[in-house]
Amino acid sequence: MLDRPNRIAVAAPSLGGGVARPDLITVEQAKAMSIGDITSAFKEHLNPGQLHFMKLLGFHKVKIESAEGMFYTDQNGRQILDFFGGFGSLAFGHNHPRILEARQKFQDEKRHEIAIAFMSQYAAALAKNIAACSPGDLDMVFLGSSGSEAMEAAVKLAERAAGPKRPKVVYAENSFHGKTKGVLAITDGQLYRADFKITDNTVRVPFADIDAVENAFKSDPEIGVIVLETIQGGGGIIQAPAEYWQKLRALCDKYGVLWVADEVQCGYGRSGRFYAFEHYGVVPDVTALAKSLGAGKAAVGAMIARREVYMKAYGTPKTAMIHAMATFGGMGEACVTAIEGINVLYDEHLIDRAADSGNYLLERLQALKEKYPKIIKDVRGKGLMVGLEFQDFSQTLPMVLRPVVSMLDDKLKGSLSGFIGALLLRDYDVLVAFTEYNRNVIRLEPPLICERGHVDQFIAALDDLLGRGIVRIVKDFVGSQIG
């Protein structure tokens, strides 16, 4: 039961006085808010617990005034190189001029935004473009506002197409498919699952273990769907070999199981192909996009399905409205933003650039791994979706200290990546991200406009920081918390 102390009584408004205006902040006042004002409002009205972690990393000291291309500009005028990229949401960087122009023209012409009652040329055109970018017969599109919504739609469609006699869904260890209630059942993180009551029609297997998948299919005829990230993001940028995906496709065909590929983070050109699964010469039955689909200016998600699968689930007038677009799916300006984004993606050859800059980033990081083997454990990724894994804390220390400190490694997991991320921001004006499950991993997902010069800037900063050595890195981080 929730405690309900000190309830406040609210008097009913007078019938003739009208509605009083509350004490509201205007747009100009919001723009002018100080760091202290922002922190206070965040603590009081957004997420006070999250503020603890922002303070640890020094993020709470930064107020972003503007952003362009690969850089943020803060309240002091310093430019911050963005190697975080909003978990892959900023393929075009910040405020790409063509994206801004398309949105401004839409507004200037007073085009329609919500057209639920009518056909929307913008939603129709975006769906056609997404289908054109999708291989095989992935050509039926559902438009939503987020990755979670797209994945909810994907799993629901696949479950319906599989039929009521095959309701079970296979998912992988260390998976992340969203935080909404439905996909929480296939998101393998106790932090997010907490104590929610989730659906129990799921089967968990190790990621990239094809024998485990085959054993599950063989032993349980109620399995109708398997859902996998093509590259695990929250799991620490984990990939499976090409033969895994090829065998998976063959097993799904053999056992009549529908394969849902979650490309919310790894899709849209980030891996060096429009979809990451294209590297392996296979096509799933259903997939999902989001993140950069909105071109960094709109919240857009999409589920894309094979026509045969879609029609089986929702192909009649009687079933068509079971999971039709929601109110804000296919909004005009959001669709226009996404339409222009896809055109920019190909016009500026950003998929090829992701492959080139990604290979260069991996090469430079591999050289740092060889230079600092006691600090860097692994470098991995594809395109501009890269994981930099650090050693457990004990392994970075002199041999005589390792046995004692190793007992604390689990509790210290994530501390080194946190120290390095915080100092990269404070001392080198570089922003990086982290992963949900393997806390020793720094996640690098810069915009696809990233060039080799940006990679060089990042590598120079990281090299200089790691050159301080572990003892000084720890001391400098502690100093940042005191100062």
XYZ file of C-alpha atoms in Angstrom:
483
model
C 0.000 0.000 0.000
C 1.208 3.527 -0.765
C 1.465 5.893 2.158
C -0.877 8.847 1.798
C 0.117 11.309 4.510
C -0.927 14.936 4.587
C -3.476 14.872 1.795
C -4.079 18.328 0.399
C -7.662 19.470 0.071
C -8.391 21.376 -3.123
C -11.290 23.793 -3.206
C -13.650 23.580 -6.174
C -13.266 26.586 -8.518
C -15.981 29.179 -8.568
C -18.377 28.783 -11.461
C -18.091 32.348 -12.726
C -14.417 33.145 -12.278
C -12.857 31.177 -15.134
C -9.770 28.970 -14.874
C -6.816 30.626 -13.184
C -3.453 30.459 -14.954
C -0.868 28.464 -12.941
C 2.708 29.662 -12.529
C 4.038 28.433 -15.874
C 7.510 28.628 -17.396
C 7.635 30.148 -20.872
C 9.830 28.886 -23.717
C 12.222 31.816 -23.313
C 12.413 31.259 -19.558
C 13.124 27.570 -20.126
C 15.961 28.436 -22.503
C 17.446 30.757 -19.863
C 17.256 28.294 -16.939
C 20.468 27.959 -14.950
C 22.110 24.634 -14.138
C 20.768 25.001 -10.601
C 17.227 25.592 -11.849
C 17.412 22.611 -14.196
C 18.781 20.341 -11.476
C 16.075 21.416 -9.045
C 13.258 20.778 -11.553
C 14.788 17.434 -12.568
C 15.009 16.343 -8.935
C 11.502 17.514 -8.046
C 9.593 16.456 -11.154
C 11.558 13.988 -13.313
C 13.828 11.368 -11.721
C 15.663 12.151 -8.469
C 17.364 8.738 -8.398
C 18.847 9.199 -11.855
C 20.410 12.470 -10.748
C 22.780 10.470 -8.533
C 24.380 8.802 -11.552
C 24.477 12.027 -13.558
C 26.414 13.651 -10.721
C 28.871 10.750 -10.588
C 29.641 11.219 -14.290
C 29.667 15.007 -14.161
C 26.796 15.227 -16.636
C 24.783 17.439 -14.277
C 27.247 20.303 -14.750
C 26.557 20.604 -18.470
C 23.793 22.694 -20.010
C 23.583 22.231 -23.760
C 22.873 25.504 -25.562
C 23.038 24.238 -29.142
C 24.182 21.338 -31.288
C 25.371 20.977 -34.854
C 26.903 18.099 -36.764
C 29.154 16.027 -34.505
C 29.215 18.528 -31.645
C 27.225 19.876 -28.718
C 27.967 23.381 -27.450
C 27.555 23.946 -23.713
C 26.856 27.008 -21.578
C 30.548 27.909 -21.561
C 30.928 27.712 -25.327
C 32.972 24.509 -25.328
C 32.294 22.003 -28.072
C 31.684 18.400 -27.014
C 32.399 15.652 -29.549
C 29.402 13.305 -29.597
C 30.490 9.664 -29.675
C 27.327 8.694 -27.760
C 24.878 9.582 -30.525
C 21.757 9.095 -28.431
C 22.154 5.277 -28.441
C 22.184 5.376 -32.238
C 19.476 8.015 -32.693
C 21.613 10.598 -34.460
C 22.662 9.138 -37.797
C 22.728 12.625 -39.336
C 24.336 14.354 -36.387
C 22.660 17.345 -34.836
C 20.459 19.665 -36.875
C 21.296 18.466 -40.363
C 20.389 21.373 -42.706
C 18.298 19.286 -45.109
C 16.266 17.847 -42.234
C 15.663 21.316 -40.794
C 14.651 22.673 -44.193
C 12.123 19.880 -44.812
C 10.531 20.420 -41.413
C 10.431 24.197 -41.793
C 8.790 23.965 -45.209
C 6.156 21.611 -43.797
C 5.351 24.132 -41.070
C 5.398 27.152 -43.375
C 2.893 25.486 -45.704
C 0.642 24.605 -42.744
C 0.494 20.994 -43.839
C -1.722 18.571 -41.927
C -0.225 16.839 -38.918
C -2.799 14.324 -37.694
C -4.967 12.770 -40.410
C -6.476 9.759 -38.695
C -9.753 10.061 -40.567
C -8.118 10.422 -43.981
C -5.412 8.876 -46.092
C -1.998 10.405 -45.334
C 0.360 10.924 -48.245
C 3.242 11.274 -45.789
C 2.640 7.997 -43.952
C 2.066 6.196 -47.251
C 5.251 7.606 -48.784
C 7.351 6.767 -45.719
C 6.035 3.188 -45.664
C 6.861 2.824 -49.364
C 10.385 4.163 -48.795
C 11.011 1.797 -45.891
C 9.797 -1.126 -47.988
C 12.103 -0.037 -50.816
C 15.076 -0.151 -48.409
C 14.099 -3.573 -47.068
C 15.281 -6.801 -48.739
C 13.161 -9.762 -49.782
C 9.440 -9.417 -49.245
C 9.663 -7.222 -46.147
C 7.146 -4.712 -47.428
C 4.287 -4.235 -44.928
C 4.924 -1.373 -42.508
C 3.437 -0.278 -39.191
C 4.407 3.240 -38.036
C 4.780 4.194 -34.397
C 6.733 6.549 -32.164
C 9.440 4.452 -30.492
C 11.500 1.292 -30.615
C 9.463 -0.283 -27.854
C 6.243 0.409 -29.754
C 7.713 -1.029 -32.953
C 8.842 -4.162 -31.123
C 5.472 -4.528 -29.392
C 3.850 -4.438 -32.833
C 6.390 -6.933 -34.212
C 5.889 -9.492 -31.442
C 2.093 -9.158 -31.506
C 1.969 -9.627 -35.269
C 4.285 -12.646 -35.157
C 2.310 -14.243 -32.332
C -0.954 -13.834 -34.218
C 0.540 -15.178 -37.438
C 2.013 -18.165 -35.585
C -1.453 -18.987 -34.298
C -3.025 -19.775 -30.912
C -1.523 -23.261 -30.783
C 2.023 -21.822 -30.926
C 2.035 -18.922 -28.431
C 5.572 -19.294 -27.062
C 8.345 -16.810 -27.872
C 12.075 -17.554 -27.705
C 14.411 -14.734 -26.665
C 18.107 -14.467 -25.817
C 20.128 -13.928 -22.681
C 21.208 -10.288 -22.205
C 18.605 -9.101 -24.689
C 17.069 -5.645 -24.674
C 13.863 -5.063 -26.629
C 12.265 -2.211 -24.677
C 10.765 -1.275 -21.312
C 7.056 -1.353 -22.121
C 5.048 -4.108 -20.489
C 4.782 -6.549 -23.402
C 8.398 -6.624 -24.564
C 9.594 -6.576 -20.959
C 8.964 -10.340 -21.046
C 11.717 -10.714 -23.670
C 14.054 -8.066 -22.215
C 16.527 -10.060 -20.159
C 17.339 -7.611 -17.388
C 16.177 -7.908 -13.812
C 16.680 -4.182 -13.313
C 13.951 -3.460 -15.863
C 11.748 -6.432 -15.015
C 11.868 -5.525 -11.317
C 8.761 -7.019 -9.689
C 6.350 -6.477 -12.573
C 4.045 -9.328 -13.517
C 5.127 -10.256 -17.042
C 3.832 -12.784 -19.537
C 5.118 -16.310 -19.081
C 4.884 -17.602 -22.663
C 8.637 -17.169 -23.184
C 11.678 -19.429 -23.553
C 15.178 -18.094 -22.828
C 18.280 -19.309 -24.694
C 21.922 -18.182 -24.784
C 22.667 -15.662 -27.518
C 24.522 -17.016 -30.569
C 24.030 -20.663 -29.482
C 22.358 -22.356 -32.448
C 22.241 -25.749 -30.710
C 20.208 -24.236 -27.882
C 17.784 -22.774 -30.425
C 17.403 -26.101 -32.224
C 16.888 -27.973 -28.969
C 14.185 -25.514 -27.963
C 12.409 -25.843 -31.319
C 12.618 -29.645 -31.191
C 11.437 -30.021 -27.621
C 8.564 -27.543 -27.587
C 6.066 -27.541 -30.481
C 4.286 -24.550 -28.914
C 7.173 -22.250 -29.906
C 6.016 -20.073 -32.782
C 8.320 -17.030 -32.632
C 11.975 -16.200 -31.933
C 13.043 -12.594 -31.239
C 16.697 -11.558 -31.446
C 18.745 -8.378 -31.740
C 21.034 -8.799 -34.711
C 23.726 -7.071 -32.655
C 23.107 -6.966 -28.926
C 23.442 -3.380 -27.750
C 22.667 -3.512 -24.040
C 24.504 -6.827 -23.800
C 27.771 -5.100 -24.653
C 27.855 -4.939 -28.492
C 27.751 -8.705 -28.993
C 27.565 -10.350 -32.427
C 26.895 -13.851 -33.678
C 28.830 -15.331 -36.613
C 27.356 -15.456 -40.111
C 26.725 -19.200 -39.946
C 24.544 -18.714 -36.862
C 22.114 -16.507 -38.760
C 22.111 -18.762 -41.796
C 21.391 -21.821 -39.670
C 18.756 -19.876 -37.739
C 16.929 -19.042 -40.963
C 17.037 -22.703 -41.986
C 15.779 -23.868 -38.577
C 12.917 -21.349 -38.578
C 11.867 -22.583 -42.014
C 12.144 -26.225 -40.944
C 10.084 -25.843 -37.760
C 7.711 -23.137 -38.978
C 8.938 -20.569 -36.454
C 8.739 -16.858 -37.280
C 11.965 -14.889 -36.822
C 11.695 -11.298 -35.543
C 14.927 -9.314 -35.969
C 15.235 -6.338 -33.628
C 17.143 -3.701 -35.638
C 16.046 -0.731 -33.547
C 19.619 0.117 -32.577
C 21.793 -1.709 -35.105
C 19.662 -0.933 -38.167
C 19.301 2.103 -40.422
C 22.842 1.950 -41.790
C 24.719 1.846 -38.492
C 26.426 -1.491 -39.198
C 27.478 -0.574 -42.734
C 24.319 -2.041 -44.272
C 20.784 -0.705 -44.016
C 19.955 -3.713 -41.813
C 22.664 -5.569 -39.902
C 21.206 -8.949 -40.941
C 22.044 -8.093 -44.567
C 25.687 -8.848 -43.781
C 24.731 -12.506 -43.506
C 22.608 -12.978 -46.615
C 19.406 -13.756 -44.714
C 16.024 -12.076 -44.286
C 13.802 -12.361 -41.180
C 10.023 -12.606 -41.207
C 9.535 -9.403 -39.221
C 11.888 -6.602 -38.218
C 11.783 -3.219 -36.498
C 13.466 0.162 -36.830
C 13.450 3.328 -34.711
C 16.222 5.553 -33.296
C 17.638 7.367 -36.366
C 14.519 6.715 -38.434
C 13.289 10.041 -37.011
C 16.465 11.779 -38.271
C 17.255 13.138 -34.816
C 14.234 15.463 -34.914
C 11.168 13.247 -34.555
C 10.109 10.142 -32.644
C 9.492 7.506 -35.320
C 9.477 3.720 -35.083
C 8.477 1.129 -37.639
C 7.704 -2.554 -37.806
C 8.305 -4.172 -41.202
C 6.888 -7.610 -42.025
C 6.731 -10.030 -44.905
C 3.419 -9.564 -46.668
C 2.427 -13.213 -46.159
C 2.982 -12.932 -42.401
C 1.202 -9.601 -42.128
C -1.827 -10.770 -44.078
C -2.107 -13.878 -41.941
C -2.302 -11.710 -38.822
C -4.285 -8.676 -39.959
C -5.245 -9.269 -43.577
C -9.045 -9.148 -43.423
C -11.485 -6.328 -42.655
C -12.397 -8.214 -39.493
C -8.795 -8.293 -38.226
C -7.358 -5.136 -39.807
C -7.957 -2.905 -36.776
C -6.547 -5.252 -34.136
C -3.245 -3.394 -34.234
C -3.727 -0.404 -36.533
C -1.696 2.801 -36.191
C -2.118 4.705 -32.934
C -2.992 8.403 -32.773
C 0.578 9.580 -33.194
C 1.740 6.882 -35.595
C 2.368 8.454 -38.994
C 2.115 12.102 -37.916
C 2.753 14.416 -40.841
C 5.888 16.285 -39.831
C 7.427 13.165 -38.283
C 6.894 11.273 -41.547
C 8.268 14.137 -43.633
C 11.331 14.194 -41.377
C 11.827 10.464 -41.842
C 11.258 10.660 -45.609
C 13.923 13.336 -45.966
C 16.218 11.388 -43.636
C 16.161 8.251 -45.781
C 16.920 10.337 -48.852
C 19.848 12.028 -47.092
C 21.106 8.624 -45.899
C 21.572 7.499 -49.494
C 22.354 10.863 -51.130
C 25.276 11.428 -48.753
C 26.413 7.766 -48.821
C 26.228 7.576 -45.024
C 25.897 3.791 -44.941
C 29.222 3.506 -46.761
C 30.710 6.114 -44.446
C 29.550 4.144 -41.417
C 31.396 1.104 -42.776
C 34.569 3.076 -43.551
C 34.705 5.173 -40.368
C 33.692 2.135 -38.322
C 36.517 0.020 -39.698
C 38.950 2.854 -39.034
C 37.654 3.277 -35.466
C 38.047 -0.447 -34.798
C 41.602 -0.398 -36.196
C 42.606 2.559 -34.012
C 41.006 1.008 -30.919
C 42.732 -2.306 -31.592
C 46.053 -0.462 -31.605
C 45.190 1.048 -28.223
C 44.287 -2.419 -26.927
C 47.768 -3.606 -27.873
C 49.270 -0.520 -26.207
C 47.248 -0.891 -22.990
C 46.546 -4.636 -22.618
C 46.182 -4.385 -18.828
C 43.370 -1.843 -19.240
C 41.544 -2.776 -22.467
C 40.163 -6.304 -22.596
C 38.346 -6.312 -25.954
C 37.343 -4.200 -28.923
C 34.390 -5.311 -31.052
C 31.595 -4.102 -33.262
C 30.442 -3.519 -36.794
C 30.274 -0.182 -38.565
C 29.674 2.616 -36.083
C 28.289 0.357 -33.361
C 31.386 -0.393 -31.305
C 32.046 -1.760 -27.835
C 35.220 -1.014 -25.867
C 35.491 -3.433 -22.939
C 37.831 -2.753 -20.042
C 39.461 -5.350 -17.825
C 38.041 -6.111 -14.412
C 39.521 -3.644 -11.956
C 41.882 -6.151 -10.335
C 43.522 -6.938 -13.685
C 44.642 -3.330 -14.112
C 46.636 -3.363 -10.866
C 50.110 -4.718 -9.984
C 50.220 -8.505 -9.619
C 50.664 -8.378 -5.845
C 47.317 -6.568 -5.405
C 45.207 -8.649 -7.769
C 44.237 -11.547 -5.443
C 42.851 -9.147 -2.834
C 41.076 -6.777 -5.210
C 39.676 -9.578 -7.398
C 37.192 -10.399 -4.629
C 35.696 -6.948 -5.219
C 35.624 -7.129 -9.025
C 31.898 -7.762 -9.233
C 31.093 -4.792 -7.024
C 33.582 -2.641 -8.928
C 32.220 -3.575 -12.366
C 31.548 -0.459 -14.347
C 33.707 1.747 -12.149
C 36.606 1.985 -14.609
C 34.362 2.647 -17.611
C 32.562 5.255 -15.500
C 35.817 6.935 -14.473
C 37.018 7.029 -18.071
C 33.689 8.275 -19.428
C 33.526 11.045 -16.825
C 37.107 12.181 -17.465
C 36.706 12.072 -21.238
C 33.883 14.581 -20.843
C 35.558 16.759 -18.217
C 39.083 16.922 -19.607
C 38.719 16.174 -23.328
C 35.218 17.345 -24.290
C 34.186 13.884 -25.538
C 30.856 12.193 -24.749
C 30.522 8.381 -24.709
C 27.837 5.936 -23.540
C 27.655 2.717 -21.546
C 25.867 -0.644 -21.817
C 23.120 -2.048 -19.609
C 24.367 -5.532 -18.751
C 28.155 -5.546 -19.101
C 29.090 -2.447 -17.153
C 32.750 -2.723 -18.174
C 31.849 -1.717 -21.735
C 31.823 1.769 -23.199
C 29.411 2.007 -26.107
C 30.467 4.101 -29.108
C 27.688 5.033 -31.541
C 28.662 8.349 -33.123
C 26.562 9.846 -35.912
C 27.051 8.264 -39.336
C 28.440 11.597 -40.563
C 31.527 10.755 -38.452
C 34.752 11.205 -40.419
C 38.254 9.877 -39.811
C 39.278 13.204 -38.307
C 36.613 12.807 -35.618
C 37.897 9.293 -34.925
C 41.430 10.681 -34.602
C 40.212 13.295 -32.115
C 38.499 10.645 -30.008
C 41.469 8.246 -30.122
C 43.928 11.010 -29.177
C 41.797 11.851 -26.130
C 41.424 8.234 -25.044
C 45.136 7.519 -25.588
C 46.159 10.501 -23.491
C 43.741 9.558 -20.718
C 44.789 5.897 -20.570
C 48.432 7.034 -20.593
C 47.882 8.510 -17.128
C 47.708 4.988 -15.694
C 45.057 3.514 -13.429
C 46.189 5.114 -10.182
C 46.077 8.624 -11.583
C 42.790 7.972 -13.418
C 41.207 6.969 -10.097
C 42.715 9.964 -8.279
C 41.575 12.356 -10.980
C 38.051 10.962 -10.909
C 37.877 11.249 -7.114
C 39.111 14.807 -7.473
C 36.329 15.550 -9.925
C 33.772 14.474 -7.322
C 35.274 16.688 -4.644
C 35.801 19.751 -6.818
